[in-house]
Phi, psi and omega in degrees: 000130174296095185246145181313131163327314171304311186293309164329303176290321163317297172310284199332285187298333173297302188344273186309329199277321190289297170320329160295311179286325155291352142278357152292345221265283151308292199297298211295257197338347190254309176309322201276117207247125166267138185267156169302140177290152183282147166269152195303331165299303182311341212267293194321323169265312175316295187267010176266122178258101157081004179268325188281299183305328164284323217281319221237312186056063191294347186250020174236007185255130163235151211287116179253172170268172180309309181306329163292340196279314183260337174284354193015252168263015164285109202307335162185181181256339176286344189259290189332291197283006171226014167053076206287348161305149167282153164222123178299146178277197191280121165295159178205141218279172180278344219223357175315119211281124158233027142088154223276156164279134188287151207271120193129349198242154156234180185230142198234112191235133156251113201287193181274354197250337183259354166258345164293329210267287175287022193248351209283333184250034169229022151318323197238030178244134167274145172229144232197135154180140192281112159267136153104000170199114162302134164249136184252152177321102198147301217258332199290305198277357151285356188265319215292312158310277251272304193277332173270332217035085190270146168309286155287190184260186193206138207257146191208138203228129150288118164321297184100158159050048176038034155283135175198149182256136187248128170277164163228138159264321187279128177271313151333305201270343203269346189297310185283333156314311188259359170254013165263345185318215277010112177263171179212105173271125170043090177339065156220149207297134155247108164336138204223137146185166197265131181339142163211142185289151204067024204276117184262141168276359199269332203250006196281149155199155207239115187299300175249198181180148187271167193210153180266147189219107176263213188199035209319137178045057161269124185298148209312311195257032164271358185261099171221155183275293199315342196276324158340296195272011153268356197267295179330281188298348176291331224237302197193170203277120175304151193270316222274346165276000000 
């Protein structure tokens, strides 16, 4: 096809004026540094400083069961509620008058360094009884294993009168006894409480026992530790007084 010059010339030039500009078109766009969009959390925290990232602590949550849920960072509810310190009894001197012997008897003094000495390795032993069913030893160390698993072994004392002490070798094993609870053989509760010296079973008795309390829909602003723990003491006497 046959063109004027003038117009031929013309095209020539939108022609070229059009490519020049698609190629400002491309270099701006090659110049131009687009960031990748942020995922939604980094967006969330980047631009909020720090309110949504306290509030929510997005790179911590993790899924707990109810029990953890109510023990939150409390090392367990069996060391709160029976309060697992030693507490020493009171000293007395060796030499100390315990008043007279009756004649055929004798009195046997022991020092305070020697009654420390022999109580030293039952610091980390338990006394254990199954309520609402007697066990006899045989059947008592297979559900107990069968339920701690324990790493090591663990040394076991028939008591009388259906108490029995459990020893731990493992500091690990006697830790997860007690930060595991509730324990339950054929759902009945076992009483959990710590070796204490002069401890008899005919006269012994486990005064409390820790217990789970639920609380369905208790509206929010009742989750108060003081009002909890008067809600607590209405229910049982706090261990913790």
């Amino acid at each position: 096809m046959k063109c004027e010059f003038s117009e031929c010339e013309r095209y020539r030039e939108e022609d070229a004026e059009l490519q020049r500009s698609i190629k400002k078109v491309k270099d701006s766009v090659k110049a131009f540094a687009f960031e990748p969009p942020l995922p939604y959390k980094d967006k969330l925290v980047g631009e909020i400083p720090g309110a949504f990232a306290q509030a929510f602590n997005l790179d911590s949550v993790v899924k707990v069961s109810y029990k953890d849920s109510l023990l939150g960072d409390i090392p367990s509810a069996y060391a709160q509620a029976f309060r697992f310190e030693r507490v020493d009894e009171p000293k007395v001197e060796s030499d100390t008058k315990l008043g007279d012997i009756v004649e055929g008897m004798v009195d046997v003094k022991l020092s305070q360094e020697t009654k420390s000495r022999i109580r030293a390795p039952w610091t980390k032993a338990l006394i254990v009884k199954v309520y609402g069913k007697t066990m006899g030893y045989n059947y008592l160390t297979f559900k107990i294993n069968t339920l701690w698993k324990p790493m090591a072994k663990m040394d076991r004392v028939d008591l009388g009168k259906d108490s029995f002490l459990i020893k731990f070798s493992e500091d690990s094993d006697y830790e997860k006894v007690l930060q595991g609870g509730p324990w339950f053989i054929e759902k009945h509760f076992l009483a959990i409480k710590p070796w204490e010296p002069y401890f008899k079973a005919s006269k012994s008795t486990f005064s409390f026992v820790a217990v789970w309390i639920r609380f369905p829909e208790l509206p929010i602003e009742f989750y108060d530790p003081l009002v909890l723990r008067e809600i607590g003491s209405t229910i049982g006497a706090d261990p913790e007084n």
